mmCIF file of C-alpha atoms in Angstrom:
data_model
loop_
_atom_site.group_PDB
_atom_site.id
_atom_site.type_symbol
_atom_site.label_atom_id
_atom_site.label_comp_id
_atom_site.label_asym_id
_atom_site.label_seq_id
_atom_site.Cartn_x
_atom_site.Cartn_y
_atom_site.Cartn_z
ATOM 1 C CA ASN A 546 -0.988 -7.271 6.503
ATOM 2 C CA GLY A 547 -0.984 -9.965 4.115
ATOM 3 C CA LEU A 548 -3.181 -9.653 1.038
ATOM 4 C CA THR A 549 -5.132 -12.493 -0.402
ATOM 5 C CA LEU A 550 -6.653 -13.099 -3.744
ATOM 6 C CA GLY A 551 -10.118 -14.750 -3.215
ATOM 7 C CA ASN A 552 -12.023 -16.544 -5.822
ATOM 8 C CA ASN A 553 -15.101 -13.877 -5.895
ATOM 9 C CA TRP A 554 -15.780 -11.567 -8.835
ATOM 10 C CA GLY A 555 -14.286 -8.310 -7.880
ATOM 11 C CA ASP A 556 -11.459 -9.552 -5.625
ATOM 12 C CA LEU A 557 -8.672 -9.144 -8.238
ATOM 13 C CA ILE A 558 -9.911 -5.373 -8.545
ATOM 14 C CA ARG A 559 -9.803 -4.987 -4.850
ATOM 15 C CA LEU A 560 -6.357 -6.207 -4.480
ATOM 16 C CA LEU A 561 -5.040 -3.995 -7.419
ATOM 17 C CA ASP A 562 -6.826 -1.107 -5.799
ATOM 18 C CA THR A 563 -4.858 -1.651 -2.592
ATOM 19 C CA CYS A 564 -1.445 -2.444 -4.322
ATOM 20 C CA LEU A 565 -1.461 0.029 -6.985
ATOM 21 C CA VAL A 566 -3.353 3.015 -5.800
ATOM 22 C CA ASN A 567 -4.195 3.068 -1.920
ATOM 23 C CA GLY A 568 -1.414 1.314 -0.272
ATOM 24 C CA LEU A 569 -1.835 -1.169 2.353
ATOM 25 C CA PRO A 570 -2.384 -0.135 5.839
ATOM 26 C CA LEU A 571 -0.412 -1.679 8.777
ATOM 27 C CA THR A 572 -1.727 -2.426 12.198
ATOM 28 C CA SER A 573 -1.952 0.135 14.551
ATOM 29 C CA ILE A 574 1.235 2.060 16.074
ATOM 30 C CA THR A 575 1.710 1.517 19.792
ATOM 31 C CA SER A 576 4.734 3.725 19.947
ATOM 32 C CA ALA A 577 6.827 5.683 17.631
ATOM 33 C CA THR A 578 10.500 7.188 18.520
ATOM 34 C CA ILE A 579 13.270 8.959 16.825
ATOM 35 C CA ASP A 580 16.825 7.712 17.532
ATOM 36 C CA ALA A 581 20.035 9.573 17.854
ATOM 37 C CA GLN A 582 20.713 9.065 14.013
ATOM 38 C CA GLY A 583 17.328 10.680 13.283
ATOM 39 C CA ASP A 584 15.829 7.208 12.094
ATOM 40 C CA ILE A 585 12.188 6.652 13.073
ATOM 41 C CA THR A 586 11.227 3.369 15.005
ATOM 42 C CA LEU A 587 7.720 2.167 14.840
ATOM 43 C CA ASN A 588 6.540 -0.619 17.215
ATOM 44 C CA LEU A 589 3.147 -2.113 16.003
ATOM 45 C CA TYR A 590 0.406 -3.794 17.741
ATOM 46 C CA ALA A 591 0.637 -6.906 15.521
ATOM 47 C CA ALA A 592 2.935 -8.669 13.007
ATOM 48 C CA HIS A 593 3.684 -6.466 9.940
ATOM 49 C CA ASN A 594 5.122 -8.850 7.652
ATOM 50 C CA CYS A 595 7.329 -6.045 6.032
ATOM 51 C CA MET A 596 10.612 -6.652 4.610
ATOM 52 C CA LEU A 597 13.748 -4.575 4.456
ATOM 53 C CA PHE A 598 13.869 -1.742 1.795
ATOM 54 C CA GLN A 599 9.871 -1.621 1.335
ATOM 55 C CA ILE A 600 8.571 1.929 1.378
ATOM 56 C CA ILE A 601 6.266 2.971 4.249
ATOM 57 C CA GLU A 602 4.205 6.049 4.186
ATOM 58 C CA LEU A 603 3.365 7.962 7.405
ATOM 59 C CA SER A 604 0.330 10.167 7.809
ATOM 60 C CA GLY A 605 -1.202 11.879 10.845
ATOM 61 C CA PHE A 606 1.854 12.510 12.804
ATOM 62 C CA THR A 607 2.941 15.720 14.387
ATOM 63 C CA PRO A 608 5.361 17.466 13.818
ATOM 64 C CA ALA A 609 3.687 17.328 10.025
ATOM 65 C CA GLU A 610 7.133 17.092 8.562
ATOM 66 C CA LEU A 611 7.391 13.540 9.893
ATOM 67 C CA ASN A 612 4.521 12.643 7.467
ATOM 68 C CA GLY A 613 5.905 11.085 4.254
ATOM 69 C CA LYS A 614 7.451 8.106 2.745
ATOM 70 C CA TYR A 615 10.606 6.267 4.192
ATOM 71 C CA ARG A 616 12.431 3.238 3.323
ATOM 72 C CA ILE A 617 12.738 0.361 5.828
ATOM 73 C CA LYS A 618 16.226 0.237 7.135
ATOM 74 C CA ASP A 619 15.849 -2.643 9.763
ATOM 75 C CA VAL A 620 13.242 -5.163 10.924
ATOM 76 C CA PRO A 621 14.432 -6.046 14.423
ATOM 77 C CA SER A 622 11.365 -8.020 15.123
ATOM 78 C CA VAL A 623 7.929 -9.004 13.785
ATOM 79 C CA ASN A 624 6.250 -5.923 15.267
ATOM 80 C CA GLN A 625 8.932 -3.398 14.913
ATOM 81 C CA ILE A 626 10.503 -1.612 11.988
ATOM 82 C CA ILE A 627 13.108 0.970 11.718
ATOM 83 C CA LEU A 628 12.481 3.682 8.945
ATOM 84 C CA LYS A 629 15.623 5.518 7.399
ATOM 85 C CA ALA A 630 14.906 9.166 7.918
ATOM 86 C CA GLU A 631 16.893 12.491 8.999
ATOM 87 C CA HIS A 632 15.227 13.849 11.845
ATOM 88 C CA VAL A 633 18.009 14.186 14.392
ATOM 89 C CA GLY A 634 17.014 15.991 17.510
ATOM 90 C CA LYS A 635 13.252 15.838 16.797
ATOM 91 C CA SER A 636 10.513 14.344 18.894
ATOM 92 C CA ILE A 637 7.211 12.798 17.893
ATOM 93 C CA ASN A 638 4.236 14.783 19.532
ATOM 94 C CA THR A 639 1.175 12.773 17.940
ATOM 95 C CA THR A 640 1.468 9.174 16.474
ATOM 96 C CA GLY A 641 -0.381 8.712 13.151
ATOM 97 C CA THR A 642 -0.793 5.730 10.913
ATOM 98 C CA ALA A 643 1.424 3.736 8.668
ATOM 99 C CA LYS A 644 0.827 1.947 5.515
ATOM 100 C CA LEU A 645 2.968 0.316 2.702
ATOM 101 C CA ALA A 646 3.130 2.936 0.032
ATOM 102 C CA SER A 647 1.102 2.318 -3.130
ATOM 103 C CA LEU A 648 2.933 1.760 -6.291
ATOM 104 C CA GLY A 649 2.002 5.129 -7.876
ATOM 105 C CA TYR A 650 -1.005 4.491 -10.094
ATOM 106 C CA GLU A 651 -4.234 6.216 -10.469
ATOM 107 C CA ILE A 652 -7.590 4.927 -11.486
ATOM 108 C CA ILE A 653 -8.573 6.573 -14.770
ATOM 109 C CA PHE A 654 -11.613 4.537 -15.364
ATOM 110 C CA ARG A 655 -14.135 2.929 -13.007
ATOM 111 C CA ASP A 656 -17.561 1.575 -14.620
ATOM 112 C CA THR A 657 -20.866 2.011 -12.671
ATOM 113 C CA ASN A 658 -21.092 -1.642 -11.812
ATOM 114 C CA ASP A 659 -17.560 -1.407 -10.047
ATOM 115 C CA VAL A 660 -16.105 -4.553 -12.059
ATOM 116 C CA LYS A 661 -13.941 -2.599 -14.569
ATOM 117 C CA ARG A 662 -10.948 -0.498 -13.980
ATOM 118 C CA VAL A 663 -8.114 1.074 -15.909
ATOM 119 C CA TYR A 664 -5.061 2.041 -13.967
ATOM 120 C CA ARG A 665 -2.122 4.333 -15.065
ATOM 121 C CA ALA A 666 1.268 5.213 -13.543
ATOM 122 C CA LYS A 667 1.024 8.661 -12.253
ATOM 123 C CA ASN A 668 5.012 9.389 -12.924
ATOM 124 C CA PRO A 669 4.955 12.024 -15.944
ATOM 125 C CA THR A 670 8.425 10.928 -16.747
ATOM 126 C CA ALA A 671 7.669 7.309 -17.328
ATOM 127 C CA GLN A 672 5.741 5.799 -20.057
ATOM 128 C CA HIS A 673 2.179 5.636 -19.270
ATOM 129 C CA PRO A 674 1.260 2.030 -19.671
ATOM 130 C CA PHE A 675 -2.597 1.108 -18.889
ATOM 131 C CA ILE A 676 -3.462 -1.787 -16.776
ATOM 132 C CA ARG A 677 -7.039 -2.885 -17.954
ATOM 133 C CA VAL A 678 -8.891 -5.199 -15.640
ATOM 134 C CA ASP A 679 -12.533 -6.481 -16.359
ATOM 135 C CA GLU A 680 -14.073 -8.708 -14.071
ATOM 136 C CA THR A 681 -17.397 -8.807 -15.570
ATOM 137 C CA ILE A 682 -19.671 -11.763 -14.653
ATOM 138 C CA SER A 683 -19.897 -13.885 -18.039
ATOM 139 C CA ASP A 684 -23.252 -14.449 -19.604
ATOM 140 C CA GLY A 685 -21.803 -17.463 -21.188
ATOM 141 C CA VAL A 686 -21.738 -16.396 -24.746
ATOM 142 C CA ASN A 687 -20.140 -12.993 -25.156
ATOM 143 C CA SER A 688 -17.173 -13.572 -23.090
ATOM 144 C CA TYR A 689 -15.215 -16.183 -21.220
ATOM 145 C CA SER A 690 -17.302 -18.364 -18.892
ATOM 146 C CA SER A 691 -17.264 -18.309 -15.261
ATOM 147 C CA ALA A 692 -14.972 -21.371 -15.178
ATOM 148 C CA TYR A 693 -12.194 -19.275 -16.872
ATOM 149 C CA ALA A 694 -9.086 -18.949 -14.628
ATOM 150 C CA LYS A 695 -8.558 -15.594 -13.180
ATOM 151 C CA SER A 696 -4.969 -14.403 -13.790
ATOM 152 C CA ALA A 697 -3.039 -11.081 -13.510
#
């Protein structure tokens, strides 16, 4: 589930969309169980590259109360994670999907050419800083040339 920033126009926006707004999907879940402490153990099809304390968002599970955000409690292997939960005595009927949760931003502006974005934090109690990204291809006169380094 690694993210890469390529050297193509629009790559930075796609990466920011994933991190800030959408979240990063993990590989498919092969099995999911709830242990005696109520924690959720996910076994994944391939390596997940997740680390302790990251937030995982579950969706499509039944019972529906399992859907939500959980902190990673343990990473026993490269394809297994244990999520801190409080679901003692419950069982999983349907296994859904998992993703690294987004950072809680929304897109408040997107241009028609899909090369400009303005992001804003959704948290109403926090200050609302804007992140403005413009990946417009230069005409060589009115903005930086295409040789200008991309950075975030």
